[in-house]
Amino acid sequence: MRIHVILLCTLTLVHLKSGAQSLTVHYEQRVNTEKQLREIADPEIKKQVSSMLSKPSNYTLNYENGISLYLKTPKETIGEDLTVDQPAKFKTVTLSSHDSGIYKNFKTKEYLHGVDILGKSFLVKDKLEPYEWKLEDEEKNIGEHRVGKATAKINNLDIVAWYAKDIPIQDGPKHYYGLPGLILELIEENNAYQAVSIKPNDNELEITKPSKGKVVTFKEYNEIRDEKINEVRKNARSMLGN
């Protein structure tokens, strides 16, 4: 698998005191365009889809003493798009138009994610269960940080993560966590996540828990989401006569 990622070169070295762990981390999410474009035959459609997918999405992780909220950066338009073939153009269907963030509480092991699917609100509620990470011997530098490599099989996806050994926070982008340091880079099947800035906070962050929507487990949410994705794709292709 090949994913094109802009390497992080300017992260400032961050030192955290054990008694005061407060950070704001900005991540870029980039799509594995090679996989997404593989089945598109029309050169013009492929060019348009490639242009759309090549733009990174920006996310913010706010972390305050064992509690965090990971959400799309406000200036971004929230939405997870599905691409459907058309004879002369491509069409996008918005799967999710609202996301109140992914909340993790490492003290109580609470996991919450407020999200909607095609206009229906859900509150994903579960426990932070440990992932079976394998710590590899490989290391590299990301900016001024020395990072270690870890791999895991999570939700049937092969995951590669790079964590900062000098930032003793077990958090990271999206729903990933549980390593000896902050995850600065993570690669999954369709997406790559890269930290582009890390800022220690002088003042305490106020983190709001997602609270609205039908309560489902993480497993139930994934099943509902996959079902809706397949349903939308099937209906769209049927309309197009494919």
PDB file of C-alpha atoms in Angstrom:
ATOM      1  CA  MET A   1       0.000   0.000   0.000  1.00  0.00           C
ATOM      2  CA  ARG A   2       1.304   3.448  -0.867  1.00  0.00           C
ATOM      3  CA  ILE A   3      -0.017   6.581   0.791  1.00  0.00           C
ATOM      4  CA  HIS A   4       1.354  10.011  -0.003  1.00  0.00           C
ATOM      5  CA  VAL A   5       1.875  11.982   3.184  1.00  0.00           C
ATOM      6  CA  ILE A   6       3.487  15.371   3.710  1.00  0.00           C
ATOM      7  CA  LEU A   7       6.204  14.663   6.252  1.00  0.00           C
ATOM      8  CA  LEU A   8       6.251  16.771   9.379  1.00  0.00           C
ATOM      9  CA  CYS A   9       9.368  18.899   9.548  1.00  0.00           C
ATOM     10  CA  THR A  10       8.629  21.726  11.938  1.00  0.00           C
ATOM     11  CA  LEU A  11       7.151  20.251  15.108  1.00  0.00           C
ATOM     12  CA  THR A  12       8.628  22.014  18.102  1.00  0.00           C
ATOM     13  CA  LEU A  13      10.009  19.812  20.834  1.00  0.00           C
ATOM     14  CA  VAL A  14       7.440  19.646  23.632  1.00  0.00           C
ATOM     15  CA  HIS A  15       8.317  18.852  27.221  1.00  0.00           C
ATOM     16  CA  LEU A  16       5.475  18.100  29.625  1.00  0.00           C
ATOM     17  CA  LYS A  17       5.573  18.203  33.376  1.00  0.00           C
ATOM     18  CA  SER A  18       3.975  15.123  34.895  1.00  0.00           C
ATOM     19  CA  GLY A  19       1.584  17.249  36.939  1.00  0.00           C
ATOM     20  CA  ALA A  20       0.324  19.439  34.087  1.00  0.00           C
ATOM     21  CA  GLN A  21      -0.594  17.723  30.869  1.00  0.00           C
ATOM     22  CA  SER A  22      -2.546  20.058  28.626  1.00  0.00           C
ATOM     23  CA  LEU A  23      -2.062  20.060  24.856  1.00  0.00           C
ATOM     24  CA  THR A  24      -3.724  21.130  21.636  1.00  0.00           C
ATOM     25  CA  VAL A  25      -2.628  19.047  18.663  1.00  0.00           C
ATOM     26  CA  HIS A  26      -3.573  19.745  15.057  1.00  0.00           C
ATOM     27  CA  TYR A  27      -3.728  16.834  12.621  1.00  0.00           C
ATOM     28  CA  GLU A  28      -4.097  16.585   8.878  1.00  0.00           C
ATOM     29  CA  GLN A  29      -6.034  13.663   7.439  1.00  0.00           C
ATOM     30  CA  ARG A  30      -5.168  12.620   3.886  1.00  0.00           C
ATOM     31  CA  VAL A  31      -6.949  10.049   1.763  1.00  0.00           C
ATOM     32  CA  ASN A  32      -5.234   7.112   0.077  1.00  0.00           C
ATOM     33  CA  THR A  33      -6.077   8.440  -3.396  1.00  0.00           C
ATOM     34  CA  GLU A  34      -4.440   5.534  -5.210  1.00  0.00           C
ATOM     35  CA  LYS A  35      -6.951   3.061  -3.804  1.00  0.00           C
ATOM     36  CA  GLN A  36      -9.937   5.383  -4.285  1.00  0.00           C
ATOM     37  CA  LEU A  37      -9.086   6.052  -7.941  1.00  0.00           C
ATOM     38  CA  ARG A  38      -8.252   2.493  -8.892  1.00  0.00           C
ATOM     39  CA  GLU A  39     -11.731   1.586 -10.155  1.00  0.00           C
ATOM     40  CA  ILE A  40     -12.456   4.860 -12.008  1.00  0.00           C
ATOM     41  CA  ALA A  41     -11.868   4.395 -15.726  1.00  0.00           C
ATOM     42  CA  ASP A  42     -12.849   7.819 -17.089  1.00  0.00           C
ATOM     43  CA  PRO A  43      -9.734  10.094 -17.079  1.00  0.00           C
ATOM     44  CA  GLU A  44     -11.758  13.286 -16.566  1.00  0.00           C
ATOM     45  CA  ILE A  45     -13.686  11.876 -13.613  1.00  0.00           C
ATOM     46  CA  LYS A  46     -10.474  10.497 -12.156  1.00  0.00           C
ATOM     47  CA  LYS A  47      -8.852  13.942 -12.405  1.00  0.00           C
ATOM     48  CA  GLN A  48     -11.781  15.648 -10.648  1.00  0.00           C
ATOM     49  CA  VAL A  49     -12.008  13.041  -7.894  1.00  0.00           C
ATOM     50  CA  SER A  50      -8.237  13.158  -7.388  1.00  0.00           C
ATOM     51  CA  SER A  51      -8.369  16.945  -7.000  1.00  0.00           C
ATOM     52  CA  MET A  52     -11.135  16.657  -4.405  1.00  0.00           C
ATOM     53  CA  LEU A  53      -9.511  13.868  -2.397  1.00  0.00           C
ATOM     54  CA  SER A  54      -6.029  15.403  -2.412  1.00  0.00           C
ATOM     55  CA  LYS A  55      -7.143  18.236  -0.136  1.00  0.00           C
ATOM     56  CA  PRO A  56      -6.388  17.426   3.524  1.00  0.00           C
ATOM     57  CA  SER A  57      -9.004  17.605   6.260  1.00  0.00           C
ATOM     58  CA  ASN A  58      -7.958  19.299   9.482  1.00  0.00           C
ATOM     59  CA  TYR A  59      -8.688  18.022  12.988  1.00  0.00           C
ATOM     60  CA  THR A  60      -7.891  19.214  16.500  1.00  0.00           C
ATOM     61  CA  LEU A  61      -7.154  17.083  19.553  1.00  0.00           C
ATOM     62  CA  ASN A  62      -7.674  18.930  22.825  1.00  0.00           C
ATOM     63  CA  TYR A  63      -6.128  17.015  25.725  1.00  0.00           C
ATOM     64  CA  GLU A  64      -6.450  17.962  29.388  1.00  0.00           C
ATOM     65  CA  ASN A  65      -5.082  15.690  32.131  1.00  0.00           C
ATOM     66  CA  GLY A  66      -6.400  12.367  30.857  1.00  0.00           C
ATOM     67  CA  ILE A  67      -9.496  13.669  29.046  1.00  0.00           C
ATOM     68  CA  SER A  68      -9.609  14.577  25.353  1.00  0.00           C
ATOM     69  CA  LEU A  69     -11.874  15.667  22.525  1.00  0.00           C
ATOM     70  CA  TYR A  70     -10.958  15.079  18.876  1.00  0.00           C
ATOM     71  CA  LEU A  71     -13.016  17.033  16.378  1.00  0.00           C
ATOM     72  CA  LYS A  72     -12.927  18.603  12.975  1.00  0.00           C
ATOM     73  CA  THR A  73     -11.343  22.036  12.938  1.00  0.00           C
ATOM     74  CA  PRO A  74     -14.231  24.576  12.894  1.00  0.00           C
ATOM     75  CA  LYS A  75     -13.199  26.244   9.622  1.00  0.00           C
ATOM     76  CA  GLU A  76     -13.672  22.933   7.854  1.00  0.00           C
ATOM     77  CA  THR A  77     -17.003  21.857   6.356  1.00  0.00           C
ATOM     78  CA  ILE A  78     -17.953  18.692   8.191  1.00  0.00           C
ATOM     79  CA  GLY A  79     -18.950  15.816   5.969  1.00  0.00           C
ATOM     80  CA  GLU A  80     -17.883  12.362   4.857  1.00  0.00           C
ATOM     81  CA  ASP A  81     -18.425  12.113   1.116  1.00  0.00           C
ATOM     82  CA  LEU A  82     -19.147   9.096  -1.027  1.00  0.00           C
ATOM     83  CA  THR A  83     -18.067   9.231  -4.671  1.00  0.00           C
ATOM     84  CA  VAL A  84     -20.368   7.753  -7.309  1.00  0.00           C
ATOM     85  CA  ASP A  85     -19.597   7.263 -11.015  1.00  0.00           C
ATOM     86  CA  GLN A  86     -21.412   9.347 -13.604  1.00  0.00           C
ATOM     87  CA  PRO A  87     -20.950   9.450 -17.408  1.00  0.00           C
ATOM     88  CA  ALA A  88     -19.531  12.999 -17.499  1.00  0.00           C
ATOM     89  CA  LYS A  89     -18.970  14.016 -13.908  1.00  0.00           C
ATOM     90  CA  PHE A  90     -18.876  12.753 -10.342  1.00  0.00           C
ATOM     91  CA  LYS A  91     -21.369  13.238  -7.564  1.00  0.00           C
ATOM     92  CA  THR A  92     -20.887  13.409  -3.806  1.00  0.00           C
ATOM     93  CA  VAL A  93     -23.369  12.334  -1.182  1.00  0.00           C
ATOM     94  CA  THR A  94     -22.910  13.675   2.340  1.00  0.00           C
ATOM     95  CA  LEU A  95     -23.021  10.808   4.801  1.00  0.00           C
ATOM     96  CA  SER A  96     -22.452  12.874   7.938  1.00  0.00           C
ATOM     97  CA  SER A  97     -23.171  16.590   8.289  1.00  0.00           C
ATOM     98  CA  HIS A  98     -22.585  16.972  12.033  1.00  0.00           C
ATOM     99  CA  ASP A  99     -19.958  15.603  14.378  1.00  0.00           C
ATOM    100  CA  SER A 100     -19.603  16.757  17.986  1.00  0.00           C
ATOM    101  CA  GLY A 101     -16.267  14.982  18.344  1.00  0.00           C
ATOM    102  CA  ILE A 102     -14.683  11.887  19.823  1.00  0.00           C
ATOM    103  CA  TYR A 103     -14.428  12.095  23.607  1.00  0.00           C
ATOM    104  CA  LYS A 104     -12.027   9.889  25.578  1.00  0.00           C
ATOM    105  CA  ASN A 105     -11.705   9.813  29.343  1.00  0.00           C
ATOM    106  CA  PHE A 106      -8.701   7.719  30.299  1.00  0.00           C
ATOM    107  CA  LYS A 107      -9.554   7.978  33.995  1.00  0.00           C
ATOM    108  CA  THR A 108     -13.043   6.436  33.717  1.00  0.00           C
ATOM    109  CA  LYS A 109     -12.358   4.543  30.426  1.00  0.00           C
ATOM    110  CA  GLU A 110     -15.340   6.309  28.854  1.00  0.00           C
ATOM    111  CA  TYR A 111     -15.625   6.682  25.061  1.00  0.00           C
ATOM    112  CA  LEU A 112     -18.244   8.928  23.433  1.00  0.00           C
ATOM    113  CA  HIS A 113     -18.753  10.024  19.839  1.00  0.00           C
ATOM    114  CA  GLY A 114     -21.613  12.269  18.777  1.00  0.00           C
ATOM    115  CA  VAL A 115     -22.328  11.895  15.059  1.00  0.00           C
ATOM    116  CA  ASP A 116     -25.196  11.730  12.594  1.00  0.00           C
ATOM    117  CA  ILE A 117     -25.735   9.420   9.654  1.00  0.00           C
ATOM    118  CA  LEU A 118     -27.942  10.784   6.864  1.00  0.00           C
ATOM    119  CA  GLY A 119     -29.719  13.114   9.273  1.00  0.00           C
ATOM    120  CA  LYS A 120     -30.150  10.682  12.183  1.00  0.00           C
ATOM    121  CA  SER A 121     -28.187  11.474  15.337  1.00  0.00           C
ATOM    122  CA  PHE A 122     -26.245   8.825  17.242  1.00  0.00           C
ATOM    123  CA  LEU A 123     -24.237   8.871  20.442  1.00  0.00           C
ATOM    124  CA  VAL A 124     -21.632   6.153  20.292  1.00  0.00           C
ATOM    125  CA  LYS A 125     -21.005   5.075  23.873  1.00  0.00           C
ATOM    126  CA  ASP A 126     -18.451   2.468  24.811  1.00  0.00           C
ATOM    127  CA  LYS A 127     -15.468   1.656  26.998  1.00  0.00           C
ATOM    128  CA  LEU A 128     -11.840   2.361  26.161  1.00  0.00           C
ATOM    129  CA  GLU A 129     -10.585  -1.180  25.756  1.00  0.00           C
ATOM    130  CA  PRO A 130      -6.837  -1.704  25.233  1.00  0.00           C
ATOM    131  CA  TYR A 131      -5.695  -2.346  21.672  1.00  0.00           C
ATOM    132  CA  GLU A 132      -3.180  -5.119  21.079  1.00  0.00           C
ATOM    133  CA  TRP A 133      -0.336  -2.913  19.883  1.00  0.00           C
ATOM    134  CA  LYS A 134       2.961  -4.489  18.914  1.00  0.00           C
ATOM    135  CA  LEU A 135       5.889  -2.187  19.658  1.00  0.00           C
ATOM    136  CA  GLU A 136       8.427  -2.504  16.846  1.00  0.00           C
ATOM    137  CA  ASP A 137      12.189  -1.835  17.026  1.00  0.00           C
ATOM    138  CA  GLU A 138      12.060   0.728  14.210  1.00  0.00           C
ATOM    139  CA  GLU A 139      12.440   4.422  15.068  1.00  0.00           C
ATOM    140  CA  LYS A 140      12.633   7.690  13.145  1.00  0.00           C
ATOM    141  CA  ASN A 141      12.458  11.449  13.680  1.00  0.00           C
ATOM    142  CA  ILE A 142       9.337  13.535  13.116  1.00  0.00           C
ATOM    143  CA  GLY A 143      10.383  17.129  13.494  1.00  0.00           C
ATOM    144  CA  GLU A 144      12.422  17.251  16.699  1.00  0.00           C
ATOM    145  CA  HIS A 145      10.670  14.234  18.179  1.00  0.00           C
ATOM    146  CA  ARG A 146      12.111  10.739  18.283  1.00  0.00           C
ATOM    147  CA  VAL A 147       9.238   8.386  17.526  1.00  0.00           C
ATOM    148  CA  GLY A 148       8.759   4.656  17.825  1.00  0.00           C
ATOM    149  CA  LYS A 149       6.763   2.421  15.509  1.00  0.00           C
ATOM    150  CA  ALA A 150       3.786   0.316  16.592  1.00  0.00           C
ATOM    151  CA  THR A 151       1.460  -1.925  14.604  1.00  0.00           C
ATOM    152  CA  ALA A 152      -1.934  -3.442  15.317  1.00  0.00           C
ATOM    153  CA  LYS A 153      -4.993  -5.037  13.766  1.00  0.00           C
ATOM    154  CA  ILE A 154      -7.943  -2.797  14.732  1.00  0.00           C
ATOM    155  CA  ASN A 155     -11.467  -3.238  13.354  1.00  0.00           C
ATOM    156  CA  ASN A 156     -10.017  -5.553  10.685  1.00  0.00           C
ATOM    157  CA  LEU A 157      -7.619  -2.830   9.521  1.00  0.00           C
ATOM    158  CA  ASP A 158      -3.827  -3.026   9.553  1.00  0.00           C
ATOM    159  CA  ILE A 159      -2.654   0.029  11.480  1.00  0.00           C
ATOM    160  CA  VAL A 160       0.811   1.581  11.621  1.00  0.00           C
ATOM    161  CA  ALA A 161       1.410   4.278  14.223  1.00  0.00           C
ATOM    162  CA  TRP A 162       4.389   6.423  15.175  1.00  0.00           C
ATOM    163  CA  TYR A 163       4.374   7.728  18.758  1.00  0.00           C
ATOM    164  CA  ALA A 164       6.505  10.396  20.441  1.00  0.00           C
ATOM    165  CA  LYS A 165       8.577   8.927  23.227  1.00  0.00           C
ATOM    166  CA  ASP A 166       9.087  12.350  24.826  1.00  0.00           C
ATOM    167  CA  ILE A 167       5.342  13.149  25.102  1.00  0.00           C
ATOM    168  CA  PRO A 168       3.952  10.663  27.674  1.00  0.00           C
ATOM    169  CA  ILE A 169       0.316  10.904  26.591  1.00  0.00           C
ATOM    170  CA  GLN A 170      -1.480   7.755  25.430  1.00  0.00           C
ATOM    171  CA  ASP A 171      -3.763   9.546  22.963  1.00  0.00           C
ATOM    172  CA  GLY A 172      -3.858  10.145  19.221  1.00  0.00           C
ATOM    173  CA  PRO A 173      -6.037  10.963  16.213  1.00  0.00           C
ATOM    174  CA  LYS A 174      -9.554   9.634  15.749  1.00  0.00           C
ATOM    175  CA  HIS A 175     -10.323   6.689  18.084  1.00  0.00           C
ATOM    176  CA  TYR A 176      -6.710   5.541  18.363  1.00  0.00           C
ATOM    177  CA  TYR A 177      -4.867   5.509  21.691  1.00  0.00           C
ATOM    178  CA  GLY A 178      -2.970   3.295  24.116  1.00  0.00           C
ATOM    179  CA  LEU A 179       0.689   3.774  23.160  1.00  0.00           C
ATOM    180  CA  PRO A 180       3.511   4.944  25.469  1.00  0.00           C
ATOM    181  CA  GLY A 181       3.463   8.380  23.821  1.00  0.00           C
ATOM    182  CA  LEU A 182       1.328  10.732  21.748  1.00  0.00           C
ATOM    183  CA  ILE A 183       0.635   9.382  18.238  1.00  0.00           C
ATOM    184  CA  LEU A 184       2.104  11.831  15.721  1.00  0.00           C
ATOM    185  CA  GLU A 185       1.506   9.780  12.592  1.00  0.00           C
ATOM    186  CA  LEU A 186      -0.960   6.996  11.874  1.00  0.00           C
ATOM    187  CA  ILE A 187      -1.706   5.074   8.681  1.00  0.00           C
ATOM    188  CA  GLU A 188      -4.803   2.962   8.142  1.00  0.00           C
ATOM    189  CA  GLU A 189      -6.175   1.407   4.959  1.00  0.00           C
ATOM    190  CA  ASN A 190      -7.858   4.477   3.454  1.00  0.00           C
ATOM    191  CA  ASN A 191      -6.420   7.398   5.399  1.00  0.00           C
ATOM    192  CA  ALA A 192      -3.253   8.788   6.924  1.00  0.00           C
ATOM    193  CA  TYR A 193      -3.135  11.162   9.901  1.00  0.00           C
ATOM    194  CA  GLN A 194      -0.212  13.490  10.567  1.00  0.00           C
ATOM    195  CA  ALA A 195       0.331  15.907  13.445  1.00  0.00           C
ATOM    196  CA  VAL A 196       1.272  19.334  12.056  1.00  0.00           C
ATOM    197  CA  SER A 197       1.459  21.305  15.299  1.00  0.00           C
ATOM    198  CA  ILE A 198       1.603  20.662  19.043  1.00  0.00           C
ATOM    199  CA  LYS A 199       0.920  23.451  21.504  1.00  0.00           C
ATOM    200  CA  PRO A 200       1.131  23.160  25.303  1.00  0.00           C
ATOM    201  CA  ASN A 201      -1.646  25.108  27.009  1.00  0.00           C
ATOM    202  CA  ASP A 202      -1.027  27.551  29.838  1.00  0.00           C
ATOM    203  CA  ASN A 203      -4.700  27.628  30.821  1.00  0.00           C
ATOM    204  CA  GLU A 204      -6.979  24.675  31.542  1.00  0.00           C
ATOM    205  CA  LEU A 205      -9.056  23.510  28.582  1.00  0.00           C
ATOM    206  CA  GLU A 206     -12.808  23.128  28.901  1.00  0.00           C
ATOM    207  CA  ILE A 207     -13.792  19.841  27.252  1.00  0.00           C
ATOM    208  CA  THR A 208     -17.471  19.232  26.520  1.00  0.00           C
ATOM    209  CA  LYS A 209     -18.812  15.692  26.393  1.00  0.00           C
ATOM    210  CA  PRO A 210     -21.011  14.764  23.396  1.00  0.00           C
ATOM    211  CA  SER A 211     -24.505  14.054  24.762  1.00  0.00           C
ATOM    212  CA  LYS A 212     -27.101  13.981  21.963  1.00  0.00           C
ATOM    213  CA  GLY A 213     -28.364  11.122  19.821  1.00  0.00           C
ATOM    214  CA  LYS A 214     -29.518   7.525  20.010  1.00  0.00           C
ATOM    215  CA  VAL A 215     -27.098   5.569  22.168  1.00  0.00           C
ATOM    216  CA  VAL A 216     -25.290   2.747  20.341  1.00  0.00           C
ATOM    217  CA  THR A 217     -22.070   0.834  20.902  1.00  0.00           C
ATOM    218  CA  PHE A 218     -18.994   1.327  18.741  1.00  0.00           C
ATOM    219  CA  LYS A 219     -19.654  -2.006  17.030  1.00  0.00           C
ATOM    220  CA  GLU A 220     -23.306  -1.121  16.370  1.00  0.00           C
ATOM    221  CA  TYR A 221     -22.316   2.272  14.944  1.00  0.00           C
ATOM    222  CA  ASN A 222     -19.850   0.714  12.500  1.00  0.00           C
ATOM    223  CA  GLU A 223     -22.520  -1.748  11.337  1.00  0.00           C
ATOM    224  CA  ILE A 224     -25.089   1.039  10.829  1.00  0.00           C
ATOM    225  CA  ARG A 225     -22.582   3.240   9.001  1.00  0.00           C
ATOM    226  CA  ASP A 226     -21.448   0.446   6.672  1.00  0.00           C
ATOM    227  CA  GLU A 227     -25.061  -0.491   5.926  1.00  0.00           C
ATOM    228  CA  LYS A 228     -25.932   3.115   5.035  1.00  0.00           C
ATOM    229  CA  ILE A 229     -22.829   3.514   2.873  1.00  0.00           C
ATOM    230  CA  ASN A 230     -23.705   0.390   0.902  1.00  0.00           C
ATOM    231  CA  GLU A 231     -27.332   1.495   0.634  1.00  0.00           C
ATOM    232  CA  VAL A 232     -26.425   4.936  -0.717  1.00  0.00           C
ATOM    233  CA  ARG A 233     -23.960   3.502  -3.226  1.00  0.00           C
ATOM    234  CA  LYS A 234     -26.443   0.883  -4.408  1.00  0.00           C
ATOM    235  CA  ASN A 235     -29.240   3.420  -4.881  1.00  0.00           C
ATOM    236  CA  ALA A 236     -26.968   5.899  -6.660  1.00  0.00           C
ATOM    237  CA  ARG A 237     -25.633   3.294  -9.066  1.00  0.00           C
ATOM    238  CA  SER A 238     -29.141   2.045  -9.721  1.00  0.00           C
ATOM    239  CA  MET A 239     -30.195   5.568 -10.668  1.00  0.00           C
ATOM    240  CA  LEU A 240     -27.259   5.788 -13.016  1.00  0.00           C
ATOM    241  CA  GLY A 241     -28.131   2.460 -14.616  1.00  0.00           C
ATOM    242  CA  ASN A 242     -24.974   0.664 -13.400  1.00  0.00           C
TER     243      ASN A 242
END
